[in-house]
GROMACS .gro file of C-alpha atoms in nm:
model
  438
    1UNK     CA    1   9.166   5.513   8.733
    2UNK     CA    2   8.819   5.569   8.593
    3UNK     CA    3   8.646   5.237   8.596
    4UNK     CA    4   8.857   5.090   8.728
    5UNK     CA    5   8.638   4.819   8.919
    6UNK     CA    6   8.438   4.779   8.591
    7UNK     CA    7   8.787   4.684   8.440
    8UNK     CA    8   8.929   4.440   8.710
    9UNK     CA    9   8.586   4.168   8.651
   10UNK     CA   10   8.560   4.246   8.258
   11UNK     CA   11   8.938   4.212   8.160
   12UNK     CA   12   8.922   3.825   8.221
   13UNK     CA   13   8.542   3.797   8.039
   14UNK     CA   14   8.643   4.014   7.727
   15UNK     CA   15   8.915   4.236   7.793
   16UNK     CA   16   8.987   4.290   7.445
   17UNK     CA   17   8.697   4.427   7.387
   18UNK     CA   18   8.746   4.692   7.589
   19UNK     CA   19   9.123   4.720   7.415
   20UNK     CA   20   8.859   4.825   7.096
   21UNK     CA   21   8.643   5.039   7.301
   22UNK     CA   22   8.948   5.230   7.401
   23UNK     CA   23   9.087   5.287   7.081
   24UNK     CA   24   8.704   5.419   6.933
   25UNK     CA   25   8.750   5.751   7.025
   26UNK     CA   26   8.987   5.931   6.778
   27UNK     CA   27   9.153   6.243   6.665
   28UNK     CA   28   9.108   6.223   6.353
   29UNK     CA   29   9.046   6.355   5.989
   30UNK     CA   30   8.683   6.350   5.845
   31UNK     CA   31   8.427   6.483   5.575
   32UNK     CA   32   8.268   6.793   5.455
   33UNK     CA   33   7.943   6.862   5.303
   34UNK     CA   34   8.008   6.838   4.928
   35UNK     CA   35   8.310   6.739   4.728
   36UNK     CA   36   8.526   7.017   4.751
   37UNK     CA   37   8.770   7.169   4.494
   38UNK     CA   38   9.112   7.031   4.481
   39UNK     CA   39   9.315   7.175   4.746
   40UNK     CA   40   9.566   7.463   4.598
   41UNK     CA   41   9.727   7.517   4.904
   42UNK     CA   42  10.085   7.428   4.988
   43UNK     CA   43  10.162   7.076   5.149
   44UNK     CA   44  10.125   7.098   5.536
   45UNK     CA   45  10.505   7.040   5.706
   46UNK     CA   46  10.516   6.772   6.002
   47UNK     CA   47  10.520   7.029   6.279
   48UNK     CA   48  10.851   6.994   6.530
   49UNK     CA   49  10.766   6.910   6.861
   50UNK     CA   50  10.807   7.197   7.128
   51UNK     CA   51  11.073   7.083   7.393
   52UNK     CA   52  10.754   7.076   7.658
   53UNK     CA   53  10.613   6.804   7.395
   54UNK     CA   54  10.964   6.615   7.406
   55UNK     CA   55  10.925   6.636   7.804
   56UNK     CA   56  10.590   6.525   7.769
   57UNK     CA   57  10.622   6.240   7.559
   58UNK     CA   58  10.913   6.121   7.743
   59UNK     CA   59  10.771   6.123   8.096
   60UNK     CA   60  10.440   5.976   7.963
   61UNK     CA   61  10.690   5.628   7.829
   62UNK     CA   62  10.850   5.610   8.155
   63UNK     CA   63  10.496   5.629   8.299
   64UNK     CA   64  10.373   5.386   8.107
   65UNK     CA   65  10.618   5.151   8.176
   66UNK     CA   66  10.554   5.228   8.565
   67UNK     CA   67  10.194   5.164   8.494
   68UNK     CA   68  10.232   4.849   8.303
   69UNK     CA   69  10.465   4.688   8.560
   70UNK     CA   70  10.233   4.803   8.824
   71UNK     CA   71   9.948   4.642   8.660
   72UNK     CA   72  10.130   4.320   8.658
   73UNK     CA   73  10.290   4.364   9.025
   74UNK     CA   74   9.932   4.449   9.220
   75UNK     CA   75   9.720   4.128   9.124
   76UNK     CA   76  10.079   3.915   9.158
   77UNK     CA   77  10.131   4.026   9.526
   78UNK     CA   78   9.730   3.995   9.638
   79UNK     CA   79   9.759   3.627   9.502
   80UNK     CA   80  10.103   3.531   9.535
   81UNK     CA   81  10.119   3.660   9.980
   82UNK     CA   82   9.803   3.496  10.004
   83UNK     CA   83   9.600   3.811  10.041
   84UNK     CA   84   9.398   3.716   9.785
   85UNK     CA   85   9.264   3.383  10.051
   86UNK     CA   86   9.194   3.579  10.299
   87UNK     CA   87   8.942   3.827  10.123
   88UNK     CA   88   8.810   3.485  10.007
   89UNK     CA   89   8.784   3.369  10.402
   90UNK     CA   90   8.613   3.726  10.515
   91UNK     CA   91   8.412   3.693  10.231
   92UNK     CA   92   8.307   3.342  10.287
   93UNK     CA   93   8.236   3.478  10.658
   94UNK     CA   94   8.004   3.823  10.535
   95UNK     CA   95   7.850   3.653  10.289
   96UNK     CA   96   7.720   3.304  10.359
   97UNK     CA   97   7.624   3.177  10.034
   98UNK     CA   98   7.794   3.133   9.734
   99UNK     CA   99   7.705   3.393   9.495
  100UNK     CA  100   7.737   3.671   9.800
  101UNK     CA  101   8.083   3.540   9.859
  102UNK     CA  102   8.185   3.670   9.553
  103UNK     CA  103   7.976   3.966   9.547
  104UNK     CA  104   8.183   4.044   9.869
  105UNK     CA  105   8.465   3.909   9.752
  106UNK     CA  106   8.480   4.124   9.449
  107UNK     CA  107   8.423   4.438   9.627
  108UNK     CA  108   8.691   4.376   9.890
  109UNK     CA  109   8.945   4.330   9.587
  110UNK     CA  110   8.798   4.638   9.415
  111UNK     CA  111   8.822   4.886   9.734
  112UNK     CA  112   9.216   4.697   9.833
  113UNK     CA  113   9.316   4.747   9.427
  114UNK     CA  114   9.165   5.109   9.411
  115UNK     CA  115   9.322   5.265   9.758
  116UNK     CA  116   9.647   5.119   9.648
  117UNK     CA  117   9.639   5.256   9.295
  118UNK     CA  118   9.487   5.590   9.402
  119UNK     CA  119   9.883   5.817   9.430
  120UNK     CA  120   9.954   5.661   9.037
  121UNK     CA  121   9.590   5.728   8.931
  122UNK     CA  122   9.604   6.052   9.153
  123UNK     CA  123   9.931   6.190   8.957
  124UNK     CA  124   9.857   6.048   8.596
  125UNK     CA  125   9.499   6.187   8.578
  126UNK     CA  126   9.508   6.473   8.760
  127UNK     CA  127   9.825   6.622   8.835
  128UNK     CA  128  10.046   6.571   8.507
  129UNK     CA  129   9.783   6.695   8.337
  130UNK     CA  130   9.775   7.026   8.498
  131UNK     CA  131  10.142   7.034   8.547
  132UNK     CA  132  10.116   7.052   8.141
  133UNK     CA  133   9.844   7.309   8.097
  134UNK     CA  134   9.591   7.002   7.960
  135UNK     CA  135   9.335   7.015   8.283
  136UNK     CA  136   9.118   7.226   8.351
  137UNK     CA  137   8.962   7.034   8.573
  138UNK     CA  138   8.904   7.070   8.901
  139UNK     CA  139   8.990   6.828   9.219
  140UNK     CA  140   8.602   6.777   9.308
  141UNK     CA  141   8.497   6.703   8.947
  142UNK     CA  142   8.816   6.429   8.960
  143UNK     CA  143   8.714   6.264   9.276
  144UNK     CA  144   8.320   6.242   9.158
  145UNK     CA  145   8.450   6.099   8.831
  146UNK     CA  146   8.689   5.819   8.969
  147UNK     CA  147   8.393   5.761   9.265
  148UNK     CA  148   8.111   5.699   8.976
  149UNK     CA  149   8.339   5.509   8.752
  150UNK     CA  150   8.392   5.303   9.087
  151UNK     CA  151   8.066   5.231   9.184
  152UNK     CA  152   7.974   5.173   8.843
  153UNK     CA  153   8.267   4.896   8.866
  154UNK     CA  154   8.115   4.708   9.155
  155UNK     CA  155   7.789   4.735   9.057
  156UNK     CA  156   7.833   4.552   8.715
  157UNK     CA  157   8.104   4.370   8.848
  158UNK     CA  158   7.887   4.204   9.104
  159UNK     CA  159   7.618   4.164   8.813
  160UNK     CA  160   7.861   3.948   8.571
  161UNK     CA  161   8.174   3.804   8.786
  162UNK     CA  162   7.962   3.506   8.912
  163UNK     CA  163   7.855   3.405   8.514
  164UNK     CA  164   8.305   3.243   8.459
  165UNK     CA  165   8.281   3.107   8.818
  166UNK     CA  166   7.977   2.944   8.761
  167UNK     CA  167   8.102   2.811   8.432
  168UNK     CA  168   8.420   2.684   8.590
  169UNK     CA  169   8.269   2.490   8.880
  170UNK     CA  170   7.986   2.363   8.631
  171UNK     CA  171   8.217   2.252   8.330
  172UNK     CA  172   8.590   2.315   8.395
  173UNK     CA  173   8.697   2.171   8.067
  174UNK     CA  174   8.490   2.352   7.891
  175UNK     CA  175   8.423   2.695   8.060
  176UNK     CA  176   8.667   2.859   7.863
  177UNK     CA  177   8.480   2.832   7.581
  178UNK     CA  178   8.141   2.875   7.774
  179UNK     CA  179   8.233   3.169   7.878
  180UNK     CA  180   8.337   3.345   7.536
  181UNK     CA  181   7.976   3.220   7.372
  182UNK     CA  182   7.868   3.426   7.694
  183UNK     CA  183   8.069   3.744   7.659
  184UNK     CA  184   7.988   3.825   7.320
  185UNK     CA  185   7.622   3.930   7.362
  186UNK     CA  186   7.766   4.120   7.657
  187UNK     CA  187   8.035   4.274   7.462
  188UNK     CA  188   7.742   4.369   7.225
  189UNK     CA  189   7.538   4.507   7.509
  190UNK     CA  190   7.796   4.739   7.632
  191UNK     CA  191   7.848   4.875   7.289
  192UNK     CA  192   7.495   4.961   7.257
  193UNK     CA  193   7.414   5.122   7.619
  194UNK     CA  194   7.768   5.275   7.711
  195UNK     CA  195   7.683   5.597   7.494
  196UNK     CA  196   7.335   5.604   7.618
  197UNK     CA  197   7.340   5.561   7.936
  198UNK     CA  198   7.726   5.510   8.080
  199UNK     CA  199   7.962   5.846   7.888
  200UNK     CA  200   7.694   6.095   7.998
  201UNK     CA  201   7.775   5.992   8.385
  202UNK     CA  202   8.070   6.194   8.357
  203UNK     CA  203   7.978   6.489   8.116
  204UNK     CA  204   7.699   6.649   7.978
  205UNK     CA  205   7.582   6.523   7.627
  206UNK     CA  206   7.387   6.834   7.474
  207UNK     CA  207   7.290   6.935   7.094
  208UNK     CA  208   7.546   7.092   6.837
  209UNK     CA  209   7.524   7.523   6.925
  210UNK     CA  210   7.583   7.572   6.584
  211UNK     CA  211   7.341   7.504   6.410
  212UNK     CA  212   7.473   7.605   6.029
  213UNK     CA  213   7.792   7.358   6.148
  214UNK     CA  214   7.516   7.094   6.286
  215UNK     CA  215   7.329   7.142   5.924
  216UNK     CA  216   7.678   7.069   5.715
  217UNK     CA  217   7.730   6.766   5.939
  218UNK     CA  218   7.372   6.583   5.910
  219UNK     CA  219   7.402   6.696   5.529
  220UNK     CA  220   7.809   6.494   5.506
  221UNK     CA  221   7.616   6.239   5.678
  222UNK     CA  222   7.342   6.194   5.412
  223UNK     CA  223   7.604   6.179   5.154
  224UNK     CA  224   7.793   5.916   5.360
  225UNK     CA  225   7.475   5.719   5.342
  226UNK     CA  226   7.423   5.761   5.719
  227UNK     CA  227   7.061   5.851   5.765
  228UNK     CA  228   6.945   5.914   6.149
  229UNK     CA  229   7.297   6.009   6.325
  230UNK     CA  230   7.316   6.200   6.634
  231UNK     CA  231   7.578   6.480   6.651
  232UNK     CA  232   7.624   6.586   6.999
  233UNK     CA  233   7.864   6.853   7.170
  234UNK     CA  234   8.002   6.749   7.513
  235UNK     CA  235   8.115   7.016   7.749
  236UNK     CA  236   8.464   6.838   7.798
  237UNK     CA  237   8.639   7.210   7.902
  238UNK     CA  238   8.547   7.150   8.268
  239UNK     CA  239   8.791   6.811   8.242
  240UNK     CA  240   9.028   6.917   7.998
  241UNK     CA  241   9.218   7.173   7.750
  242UNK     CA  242   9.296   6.883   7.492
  243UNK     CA  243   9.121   6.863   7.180
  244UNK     CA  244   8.912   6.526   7.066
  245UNK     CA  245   8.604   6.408   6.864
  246UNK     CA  246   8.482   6.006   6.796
  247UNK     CA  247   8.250   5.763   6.673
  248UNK     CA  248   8.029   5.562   6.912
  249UNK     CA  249   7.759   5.323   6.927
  250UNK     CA  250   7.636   5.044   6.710
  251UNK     CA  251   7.276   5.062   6.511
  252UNK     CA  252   7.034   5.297   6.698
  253UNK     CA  253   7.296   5.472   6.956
  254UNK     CA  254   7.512   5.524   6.661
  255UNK     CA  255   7.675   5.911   6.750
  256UNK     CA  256   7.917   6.135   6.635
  257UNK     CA  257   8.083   6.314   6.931
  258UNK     CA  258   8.238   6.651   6.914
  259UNK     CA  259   8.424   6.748   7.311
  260UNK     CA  260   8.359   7.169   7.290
  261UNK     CA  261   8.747   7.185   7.285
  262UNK     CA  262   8.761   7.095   6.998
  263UNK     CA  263   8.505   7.300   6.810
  264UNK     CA  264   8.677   7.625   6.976
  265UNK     CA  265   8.967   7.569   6.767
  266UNK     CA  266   8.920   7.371   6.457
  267UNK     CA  267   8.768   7.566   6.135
  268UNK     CA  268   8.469   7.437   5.991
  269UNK     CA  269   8.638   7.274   5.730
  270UNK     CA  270   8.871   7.103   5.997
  271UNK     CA  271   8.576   7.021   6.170
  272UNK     CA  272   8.415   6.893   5.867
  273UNK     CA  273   8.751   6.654   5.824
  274UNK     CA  274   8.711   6.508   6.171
  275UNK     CA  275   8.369   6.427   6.144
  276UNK     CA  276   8.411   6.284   5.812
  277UNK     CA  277   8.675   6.057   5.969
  278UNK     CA  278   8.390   5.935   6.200
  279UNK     CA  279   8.187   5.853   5.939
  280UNK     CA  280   8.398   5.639   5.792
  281UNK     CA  281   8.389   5.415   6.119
  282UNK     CA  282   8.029   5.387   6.104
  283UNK     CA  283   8.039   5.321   5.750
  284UNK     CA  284   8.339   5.102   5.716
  285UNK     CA  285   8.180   4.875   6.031
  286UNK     CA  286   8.457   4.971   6.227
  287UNK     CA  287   8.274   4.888   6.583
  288UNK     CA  288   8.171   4.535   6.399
  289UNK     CA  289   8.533   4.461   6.265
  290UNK     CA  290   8.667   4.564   6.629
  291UNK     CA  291   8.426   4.344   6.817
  292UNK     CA  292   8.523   4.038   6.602
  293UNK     CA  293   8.871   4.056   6.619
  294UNK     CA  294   8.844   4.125   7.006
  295UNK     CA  295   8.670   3.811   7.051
  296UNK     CA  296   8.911   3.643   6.878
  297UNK     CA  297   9.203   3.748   7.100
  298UNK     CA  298   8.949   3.655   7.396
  299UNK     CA  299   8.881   3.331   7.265
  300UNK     CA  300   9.270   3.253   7.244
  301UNK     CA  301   9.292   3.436   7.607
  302UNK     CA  302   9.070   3.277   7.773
  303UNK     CA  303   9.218   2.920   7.652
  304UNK     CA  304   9.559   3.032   7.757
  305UNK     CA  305   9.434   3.068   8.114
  306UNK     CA  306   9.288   2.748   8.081
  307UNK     CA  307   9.616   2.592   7.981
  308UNK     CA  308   9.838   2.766   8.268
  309UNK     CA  309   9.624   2.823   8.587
  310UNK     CA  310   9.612   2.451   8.660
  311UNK     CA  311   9.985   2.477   8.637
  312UNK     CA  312  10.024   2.744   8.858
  313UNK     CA  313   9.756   2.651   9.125
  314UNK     CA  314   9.947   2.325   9.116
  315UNK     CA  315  10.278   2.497   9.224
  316UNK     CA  316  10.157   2.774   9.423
  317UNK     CA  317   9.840   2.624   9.603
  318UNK     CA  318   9.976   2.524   9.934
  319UNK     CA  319  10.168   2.883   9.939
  320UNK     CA  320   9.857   3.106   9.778
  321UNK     CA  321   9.585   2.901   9.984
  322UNK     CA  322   9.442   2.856   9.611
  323UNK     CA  323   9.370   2.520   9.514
  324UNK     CA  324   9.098   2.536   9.258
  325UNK     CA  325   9.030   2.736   8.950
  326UNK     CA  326   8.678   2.787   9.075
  327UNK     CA  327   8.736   2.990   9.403
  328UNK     CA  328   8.709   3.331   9.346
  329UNK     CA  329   9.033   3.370   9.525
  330UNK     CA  330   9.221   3.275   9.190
  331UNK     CA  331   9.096   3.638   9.052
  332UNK     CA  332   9.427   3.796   9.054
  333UNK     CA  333   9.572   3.527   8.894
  334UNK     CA  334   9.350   3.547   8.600
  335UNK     CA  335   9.369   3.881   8.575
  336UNK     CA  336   9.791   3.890   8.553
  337UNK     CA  337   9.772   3.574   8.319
  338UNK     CA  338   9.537   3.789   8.092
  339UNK     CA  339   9.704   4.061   8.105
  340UNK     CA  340  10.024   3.913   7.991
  341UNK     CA  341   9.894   3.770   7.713
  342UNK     CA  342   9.692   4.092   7.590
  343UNK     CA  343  10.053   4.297   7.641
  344UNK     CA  344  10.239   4.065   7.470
  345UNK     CA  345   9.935   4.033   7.201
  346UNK     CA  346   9.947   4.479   7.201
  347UNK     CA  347  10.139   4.523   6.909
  348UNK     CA  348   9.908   4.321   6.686
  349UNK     CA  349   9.619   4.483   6.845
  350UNK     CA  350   9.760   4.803   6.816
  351UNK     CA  351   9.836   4.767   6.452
  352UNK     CA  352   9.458   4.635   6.357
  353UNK     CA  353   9.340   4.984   6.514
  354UNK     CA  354   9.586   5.174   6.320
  355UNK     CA  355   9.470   4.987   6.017
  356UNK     CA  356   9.121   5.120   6.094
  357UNK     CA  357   9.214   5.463   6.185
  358UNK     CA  358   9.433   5.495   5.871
  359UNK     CA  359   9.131   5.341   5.608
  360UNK     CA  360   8.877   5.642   5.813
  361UNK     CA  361   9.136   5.901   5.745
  362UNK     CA  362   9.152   5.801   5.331
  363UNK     CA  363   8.687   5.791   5.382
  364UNK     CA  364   8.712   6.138   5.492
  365UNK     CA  365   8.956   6.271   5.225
  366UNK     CA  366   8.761   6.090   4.942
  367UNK     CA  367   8.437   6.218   5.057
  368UNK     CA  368   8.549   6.587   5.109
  369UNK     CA  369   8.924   6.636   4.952
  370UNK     CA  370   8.961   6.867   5.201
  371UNK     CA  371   9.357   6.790   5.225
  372UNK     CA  372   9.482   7.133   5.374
  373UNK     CA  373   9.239   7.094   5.651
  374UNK     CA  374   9.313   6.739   5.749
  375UNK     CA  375   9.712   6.857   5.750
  376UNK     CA  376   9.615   7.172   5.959
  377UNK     CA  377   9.371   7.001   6.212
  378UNK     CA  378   9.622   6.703   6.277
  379UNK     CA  379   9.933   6.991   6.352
  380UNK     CA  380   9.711   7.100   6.564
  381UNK     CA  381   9.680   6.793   6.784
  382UNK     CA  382  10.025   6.807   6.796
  383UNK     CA  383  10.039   7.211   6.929
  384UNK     CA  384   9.744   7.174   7.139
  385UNK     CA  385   9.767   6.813   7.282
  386UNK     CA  386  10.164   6.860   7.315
  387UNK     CA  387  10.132   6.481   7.065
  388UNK     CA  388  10.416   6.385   6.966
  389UNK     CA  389  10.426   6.329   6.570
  390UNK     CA  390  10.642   6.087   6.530
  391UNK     CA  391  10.715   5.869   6.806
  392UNK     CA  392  10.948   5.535   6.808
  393UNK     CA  393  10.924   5.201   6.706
  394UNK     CA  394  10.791   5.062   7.087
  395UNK     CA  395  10.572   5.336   7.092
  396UNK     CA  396  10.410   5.283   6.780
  397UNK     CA  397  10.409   4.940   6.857
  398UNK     CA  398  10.287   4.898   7.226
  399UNK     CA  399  10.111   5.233   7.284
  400UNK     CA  400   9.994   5.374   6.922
  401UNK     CA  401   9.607   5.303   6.840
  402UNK     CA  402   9.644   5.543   6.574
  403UNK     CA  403   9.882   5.585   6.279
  404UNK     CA  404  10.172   5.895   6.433
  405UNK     CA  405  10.031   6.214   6.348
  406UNK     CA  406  10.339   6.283   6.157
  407UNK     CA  407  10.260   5.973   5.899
  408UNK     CA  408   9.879   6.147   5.920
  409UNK     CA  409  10.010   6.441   5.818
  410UNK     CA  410  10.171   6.305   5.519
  411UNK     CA  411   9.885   6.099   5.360
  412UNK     CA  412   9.710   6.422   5.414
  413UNK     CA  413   9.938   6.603   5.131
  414UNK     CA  414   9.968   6.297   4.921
  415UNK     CA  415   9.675   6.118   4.913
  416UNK     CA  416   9.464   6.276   4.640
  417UNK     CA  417   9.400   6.001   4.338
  418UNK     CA  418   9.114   6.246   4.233
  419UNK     CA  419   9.330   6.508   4.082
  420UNK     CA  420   9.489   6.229   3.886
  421UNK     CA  421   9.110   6.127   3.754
  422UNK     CA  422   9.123   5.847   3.943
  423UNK     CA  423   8.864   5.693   4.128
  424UNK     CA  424   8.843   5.676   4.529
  425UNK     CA  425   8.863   5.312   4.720
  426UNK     CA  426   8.522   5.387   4.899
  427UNK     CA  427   8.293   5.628   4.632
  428UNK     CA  428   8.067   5.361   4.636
  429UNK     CA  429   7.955   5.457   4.931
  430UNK     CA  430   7.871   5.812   4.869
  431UNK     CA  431   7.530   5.960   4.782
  432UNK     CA  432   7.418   6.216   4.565
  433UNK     CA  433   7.500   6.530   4.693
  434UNK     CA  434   7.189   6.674   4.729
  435UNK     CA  435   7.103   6.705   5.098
  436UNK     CA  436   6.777   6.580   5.238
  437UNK     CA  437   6.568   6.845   5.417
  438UNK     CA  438   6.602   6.944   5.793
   0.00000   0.00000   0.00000
């Protein structure tokens, strides 16, 4: 799994956060240049699913469900056998001192997780894919991605794991709380660099080919009040037939994203729609919302491991070879109590990312009232990316970071308060709509 490493040291510092970070990207509606004429075109009908959708979305819940309970079964087993003490002891052994224990430590867990993971990684990123027409990508370009997004993992994991370990052997009442003040500049940090330097890793970030498209954009942007966005095309065809666009970065890396998939197949006007959408991130503080209600969830995380591991290290220690919070044995552990608590906490994170997704869609209709096109470019998620429109209640609760493309489809054809003289929820937010120069 890409990142994996990175993942396994920053779930139990502020795994939430990257909950938000996942959900950022989006296929969604956005804006056009100027306000556009009311729509006179026909509602857009919820498309039905092709039976290779059906397949799809079916095999993808039983593979999630394989995936979660795998998640929860690998850290159990390394801690529970007492696997997890004796990476401590070799560690201990390699590297002397304290802070290369864990260093070692933490790249002994990494490698052990990884090879162990790789046939589930192996068949969820790479075959299924292709078994379903949605990779293009081939083997070599999979196995560079998953070995930079793994080195990338041990490098920053070895840069941040020893900042809770040092906090719970210096104040173990208290680290808990320590270590969320810590995490949120960090949380900040990785907000601001990942679309700088950590996304173009893995693809190549260039300039918008067409320009007249590139124009309309920067121009929706001025009228969004967005002065100084980057609009950048990513050649995501050598990974990947699906289509995709998103919002990233916070003040100066602030970006709209466009994958080239995407741009082959939308109109301008859909492509308008999508972008708008993104705007309505940047302009709604959608990254600052997301990082505040992540730390919130971490703050009550990182107290609920608090509260249990001493429990647990009490009735496991003799069997684990884990006796103390602050040996960096007890890793696993905190990494299954966390993720317990952030599945069981899913649905109400999933629902706050819907809530966002859904007030972006209604920014890019009121800014362009482009309502055919935002109909049009979500069926086409659904043709293209075999999405399935409207999924069931566990879905949409455990697995849905944005509203069902079927519900999508339907605020596209009703939501229109302009035709009614009515005024839009966010036109105070718009600018005049002349554009600046280029």
């Amino acid at each position: 799994m890409r990142l994996a490493a990175l993942s396994l040291v920053l779930v139990p510092i502020f795994f939430l956060a990257t909950a938000h970070a996942a959900t950022t990207p989006t296929q969604a509606p956005a804006a056009g240049t100027q306000m556009a004429a009311p729509q006179a075109e026909a509602p857009v009908p919820i498309p039905t699913p092709s039976p290779e959708s059906v397949r799809y979305y079916e095999s993808g819940n039983v593979l999630w469900v394989i995936s979660t309970l795998w998640g929860f079964l690998l850290p159990a087993v390394i801690f529970f056998t007492g696997l997890s003490a004796k990476m401590r002891d070799w560690s201990r052994r390699i590297g002397k001192n304290w802070f290369f224990t864990l260093v070692m430590y933490f790249v002994c867990f990494t490698l052990v997780t990884t090879l162990l993971s790789l046939p589930l990684d192996y068949y969820i990123g790479f075959v299924r894919p292709h078994d379903y027409g949605l990779s293009s990508q081939l083997i070599g370009k999979w196995i560079q991605d998953e070995v930079i997004g793994t080195v990338l993992g041990l490098v920053v994991g070895a840069l941040l794991l020893w900042i809770p370990y040092l906090l719970l052997k210096k104040s173990p009442k208290r680290w808990w709380f320590y270590t969320w003040l810590v995490s949120l500049p960090i949380i900040v940090f990785f907000a601001l660099v990942e679309p700088i330097w950590v996304e173009p890793l893995f693809n190549h970030f260039g300039s918008m080919q067409d320009k007249a498209l590139e124009t309309q954009i920067l121009d929706l942007a001025h009228r969004a009040g967005i002065e100084g966005a980057n609009v950048y095309e990513v050649n995501k065809s050598v990974d990947t037939n699906e289509l995709n666009a998103y919002a990233t970065g916070i003040g100066g890396t602030k970006r709209i994203v466009l994958w080239d998939t995407i741009i082959k197949q939308f109109t301008p006007d859909e492509l308008l729609m999508v972008t708008g959408h993104e705007m309505g991130h940047y302009v709604l503080n959608h990254v600052w919302k997301g990082i505040f209600f992540a730390s919130l969830f971490l703050l009550a995380g990182l107290y609920l491991v608090h509260r249990t591991a001493g429990w647990i290290l009490r009735r496991f220690g003799q069997r684990t070879g884990v006796t103390a919070l602050d040996d960096v044995a007890s890793l696993p552990m905190l990494i299954l109590v966390v993720g317990l608590f952030a599945f069981i906490t899913q649905p109400a994170q999933m629902a706050f990312s819907r809530h966002l997704e859904h007030e972006a869609d209604r920014f890019g209709l009121e800014i362009t009232h482009l309502n055919h096109a935002c109909g049009t470019a979500f069926t086409k998620f659904v043709q293209h990316d075999l999405s399935y429109p409207t999924p069931g209640l566990l879905y949409k609760l455990w697995r849905s970071s944005h509203p069902p493309l079927g519900e999508r489809i339907e605020f596209c054809n009703s939501y229109h308060p302009w035709t009614e003289g009515k005024p839009g929820e966010y036109e105070q937010y718009f600018q005049p709509t002349v554009p600046p120069a280029h």
